[in-house]
Short mmCIF file of C-alpha atoms in Angstrom, two decimals:
data_model
loop_
_atom_site.label_atom_id
_atom_site.label_comp_id
_atom_site.label_asym_id
_atom_site.label_seq_id
_atom_site.Cartn_x
_atom_site.Cartn_y
_atom_site.Cartn_z
CA MET A 1 -25.48 0.51 3.04
CA LYS A 2 -23.83 3.96 3.03
CA THR A 3 -21.58 2.89 5.93
CA ILE A 4 -20.39 -0.15 3.98
CA TYR A 5 -19.88 1.98 0.86
CA PHE A 6 -17.75 4.61 2.61
CA THR A 7 -15.80 1.94 4.49
CA SER A 8 -14.94 0.29 1.18
CA ILE A 9 -13.81 3.62 -0.29
CA LEU A 10 -11.63 4.28 2.77
CA ALA A 11 -10.03 0.84 2.52
CA ILE A 12 -9.27 1.35 -1.16
CA ALA A 13 -7.80 4.80 -0.48
CA CYS A 14 -5.56 3.41 2.27
CA ALA A 15 -4.38 0.59 -0.02
CA LEU A 16 -3.54 3.05 -2.81
CA THR A 17 -1.68 5.31 -0.38
CA SER A 18 0.32 2.37 0.97
CA CYS A 19 1.17 1.30 -2.57
CA ASP A 20 2.34 4.80 -3.46
CA ASP A 21 4.47 4.94 -0.29
CA SER A 22 6.07 1.59 -1.12
CA LYS A 23 6.90 2.66 -4.67
CA LYS A 24 8.34 5.94 -3.40
CA LEU A 25 10.63 4.13 -0.94
CA ALA A 26 11.65 1.65 -3.64
CA GLY A 27 12.61 4.50 -5.94
CA GLN A 28 14.72 6.13 -3.23
CA LEU A 29 16.36 2.87 -2.19
CA GLN A 30 17.51 1.56 -5.55
CA GLY A 31 21.26 1.81 -6.04
CA THR A 32 24.29 0.71 -4.04
CA TRP A 33 24.72 1.39 -0.32
CA THR A 34 27.91 0.84 1.69
CA GLY A 35 27.90 0.33 5.45
CA ALA A 36 30.54 0.69 8.16
CA PRO A 37 32.77 -2.26 9.16
CA GLU A 38 31.03 -4.79 11.40
CA LYS A 39 32.36 -7.55 13.64
CA LEU A 40 31.94 -10.99 12.14
CA VAL A 41 34.04 -13.10 14.54
CA ASP A 42 35.66 -12.11 17.82
CA ASP A 43 37.10 -14.84 20.03
CA HIS A 44 40.35 -15.78 21.75
CA ALA A 45 41.92 -17.19 18.57
CA SER A 46 40.68 -14.97 15.77
CA THR A 47 38.86 -11.80 14.78
CA ALA A 48 37.09 -10.93 11.55
CA SER A 49 35.10 -7.99 10.28
CA TYR A 50 33.26 -7.16 7.09
CA ILE A 51 31.98 -4.16 5.19
CA PRO A 52 28.43 -4.74 3.89
CA VAL A 53 27.50 -3.42 0.45
CA TYR A 54 23.87 -3.71 -0.70
CA THR A 55 22.78 -3.12 -4.29
CA PHE A 56 19.02 -2.77 -4.75
CA ILE A 57 17.72 -3.19 -8.31
CA LYS A 58 14.10 -2.14 -8.77
CA ASP A 59 11.67 -3.83 -11.13
CA ASN A 60 9.95 -1.47 -13.58
CA ASP A 61 7.11 0.43 -11.91
CA LYS A 62 7.17 -1.87 -8.88
CA SER A 63 8.01 -1.62 -5.19
CA GLY A 64 10.78 -4.22 -5.16
CA GLY A 65 13.18 -6.28 -7.19
CA THR A 66 16.50 -8.08 -6.77
CA VAL A 67 19.23 -7.38 -4.23
CA MET A 68 22.95 -8.15 -4.40
CA VAL A 69 24.96 -8.28 -1.19
CA ASN A 70 28.75 -7.97 -1.17
CA ALA A 71 30.77 -8.42 1.99
CA LEU A 72 34.42 -7.36 2.06
CA ILE A 73 35.98 -9.53 4.77
CA THR A 74 39.24 -9.12 6.70
CA ALA A 75 40.43 -11.66 9.26
CA SER A 76 43.37 -12.29 11.55
CA GLY A 77 44.24 -14.96 14.09
CA THR A 78 46.75 -17.35 15.55
CA THR A 79 47.17 -21.14 15.58
CA ASP A 80 49.01 -23.54 17.86
CA GLY A 81 51.08 -24.93 15.03
CA SER A 82 50.91 -28.23 13.13
CA ASN A 83 52.99 -31.23 12.12
CA ALA A 84 54.58 -29.09 9.42
CA ILE A 85 55.28 -26.12 11.68
CA VAL A 86 55.92 -27.05 15.30
CA THR A 87 55.77 -23.44 16.50
CA PRO A 88 52.64 -21.27 16.64
CA TYR A 89 52.03 -18.81 13.83
CA SER A 90 49.74 -15.88 13.10
CA LEU A 91 47.96 -15.01 9.90
CA SER A 92 45.92 -12.29 8.27
CA ALA A 93 43.69 -12.60 5.23
CA SER A 94 41.03 -10.88 3.17
CA GLY A 95 38.14 -12.23 1.16
CA ARG A 96 34.86 -11.37 -0.51
CA ALA A 97 31.42 -12.87 -0.11
CA THR A 98 28.54 -12.38 -2.53
CA LEU A 99 24.88 -13.24 -2.05
CA SER A 100 21.70 -12.42 -3.93
CA GLY A 101 17.97 -12.43 -3.30
CA SER A 102 14.85 -10.34 -3.59
CA TRP A 103 13.43 -7.33 -1.76
CA ARG A 104 10.14 -5.47 -1.53
CA ALA A 105 9.15 -2.22 0.16
CA THR A 106 6.13 -2.99 2.36
CA ASP A 107 5.31 0.62 3.30
CA ASP A 108 7.03 3.99 3.49
CA ASP A 109 9.97 2.90 5.69
CA ASN A 110 10.23 -0.90 5.78
CA VAL A 111 11.64 -3.48 3.37
CA ALA A 112 11.26 -7.26 3.37
CA LEU A 113 14.31 -9.30 2.25
CA ILE A 114 14.60 -12.87 1.01
CA LEU A 115 18.26 -13.84 0.63
CA ASP A 116 19.07 -17.08 -1.19
CA THR A 117 21.74 -19.04 0.70
CA ASN A 118 22.35 -21.14 -2.43
CA THR A 119 23.83 -18.09 -4.14
CA LEU A 120 26.46 -17.52 -1.44
CA ASN A 121 29.99 -17.47 -2.82
CA VAL A 122 33.12 -16.73 -0.80
CA THR A 123 36.60 -16.26 -2.23
CA VAL A 124 39.88 -15.66 -0.41
CA ASP A 125 42.75 -13.88 -2.13
CA PRO A 126 45.80 -16.19 -1.71
CA ASP A 127 48.16 -13.24 -2.23
CA ALA A 128 46.52 -11.45 0.70
CA VAL A 129 47.09 -14.36 3.11
CA ILE A 130 50.09 -13.46 5.27
CA MET A 131 51.47 -16.10 7.66
CA THR A 132 54.15 -15.37 10.25
CA VAL A 133 55.87 -17.74 12.70
CA ASN A 134 55.69 -16.42 16.27
CA THR A 135 59.34 -17.13 17.10
CA ILE A 136 62.64 -15.31 16.90
CA GLY A 137 65.27 -16.97 14.79
CA GLU A 138 64.05 -20.00 12.81
CA THR A 139 61.34 -18.87 10.43
CA ASN A 140 60.31 -22.13 8.71
CA GLN A 141 59.15 -19.99 5.79
CA PRO A 142 59.17 -22.84 3.20
CA ALA A 143 56.93 -24.89 5.49
CA ILE A 144 54.60 -21.90 5.93
CA ASP A 145 54.36 -21.38 2.16
CA SER A 146 53.54 -25.06 1.63
CA LEU A 147 50.58 -24.74 4.02
CA LYS A 148 49.04 -21.73 2.30
CA PRO A 149 46.70 -23.63 -0.09
CA GLN A 150 45.27 -25.59 2.85
CA ILE A 151 44.89 -22.41 4.88
CA VAL A 152 43.06 -20.68 2.03
CA ASN A 153 40.55 -23.57 1.82
CA VAL A 154 39.99 -23.52 5.57
CA LEU A 155 39.53 -19.74 5.56
CA GLN A 156 36.96 -19.96 2.76
CA MET A 157 34.93 -22.51 4.73
CA GLN A 158 35.16 -20.50 7.95
CA MET A 159 34.25 -17.22 6.25
CA SER A 160 31.35 -18.90 4.45
CA GLN A 161 29.89 -20.20 7.70
CA ALA A 162 30.38 -16.91 9.53
CA ILE A 163 28.87 -14.71 6.82
CA ARG A 164 25.99 -17.17 6.30
CA ASN A 165 25.18 -17.02 10.03
CA LYS A 166 25.29 -13.23 9.90
CA LEU A 167 23.37 -12.45 6.73
CA MET A 168 20.74 -15.19 6.74
CA THR A 169 19.22 -13.78 9.94
CA ILE A 170 18.28 -10.62 8.03
CA LYS A 171 14.63 -10.75 6.98
CA ARG A 172 13.75 -7.06 7.13
CA ILE A 173 15.22 -3.58 7.04
CA ASP A 174 13.11 -1.31 9.26
CA ASP A 175 12.72 2.40 10.00
CA ILE A 176 14.46 3.43 6.78
CA LYS A 177 15.17 7.14 6.47
CA ILE A 178 16.98 8.46 3.40
CA ARG A 179 18.34 11.98 3.30
CA HIS A 180 20.38 12.87 0.25
CA ASP A 181 23.03 10.11 0.00
CA MET A 182 22.74 8.88 3.59
CA MET A 183 20.46 6.12 4.86
CA THR A 184 19.74 5.21 8.47
CA CYS A 185 17.82 2.06 9.31
CA GLU A 186 17.37 -0.78 11.77
CA ILE A 187 18.36 -4.38 11.13
CA ASN A 188 17.67 -7.02 13.76
CA ASP A 189 17.13 -4.33 16.41
CA THR A 190 20.48 -2.65 15.68
CA ASP A 191 20.87 0.82 14.15
CA TYR A 192 22.89 1.17 10.94
CA THR A 193 24.06 3.95 8.66
CA PHE A 194 24.77 3.47 4.95
CA GLN A 195 26.29 5.79 2.36
CA ARG A 196 25.06 5.73 -1.22
CA ALA A 197 27.85 4.51 -3.47
CA THR A 198 26.11 5.03 -6.81
CA ASN A 199 23.10 6.99 -7.94
CA PRO A 200 19.96 5.02 -8.82
#
């Protein structure tokens, strides 16, 4: 009977300690964290990268809450031309993706994430889309300008698919270590470093 009694006390103590550790991590994590640029697409026709920005909002007196993810995307590439432009052209563009979900600290250095793909929204700035014909002489600039709305729509679809494939694989953030305004962690077996952008 004494063995069962002390075992129960030990289990309760461990549970309380784990809960305290989770709340401590949650308190340290809340706020906005900005990462370094990451490759999003890299093939023979195009390249794209994004800067991840995570904002963790903690529920009152709890070890988790809601998370907002912003991705600042830049892309560049070339095409083989079209019926409107018979010569190849290159383009560069920038966009922003937003996504939300929930998070919960599971112990003193790990967080579980549930990102909601239905909240994904990607916008491309038309003014930041620059298209250039890869020839000397004839520029076909009016034809290029007429294609821009179509290009913006295509870019939004491509960026949406790429960022969805990237972010929806993230289920956990592991081995979190926070020192002052710097956070190191592991996501999908890759090491990352984030800088705090705002104080909790």
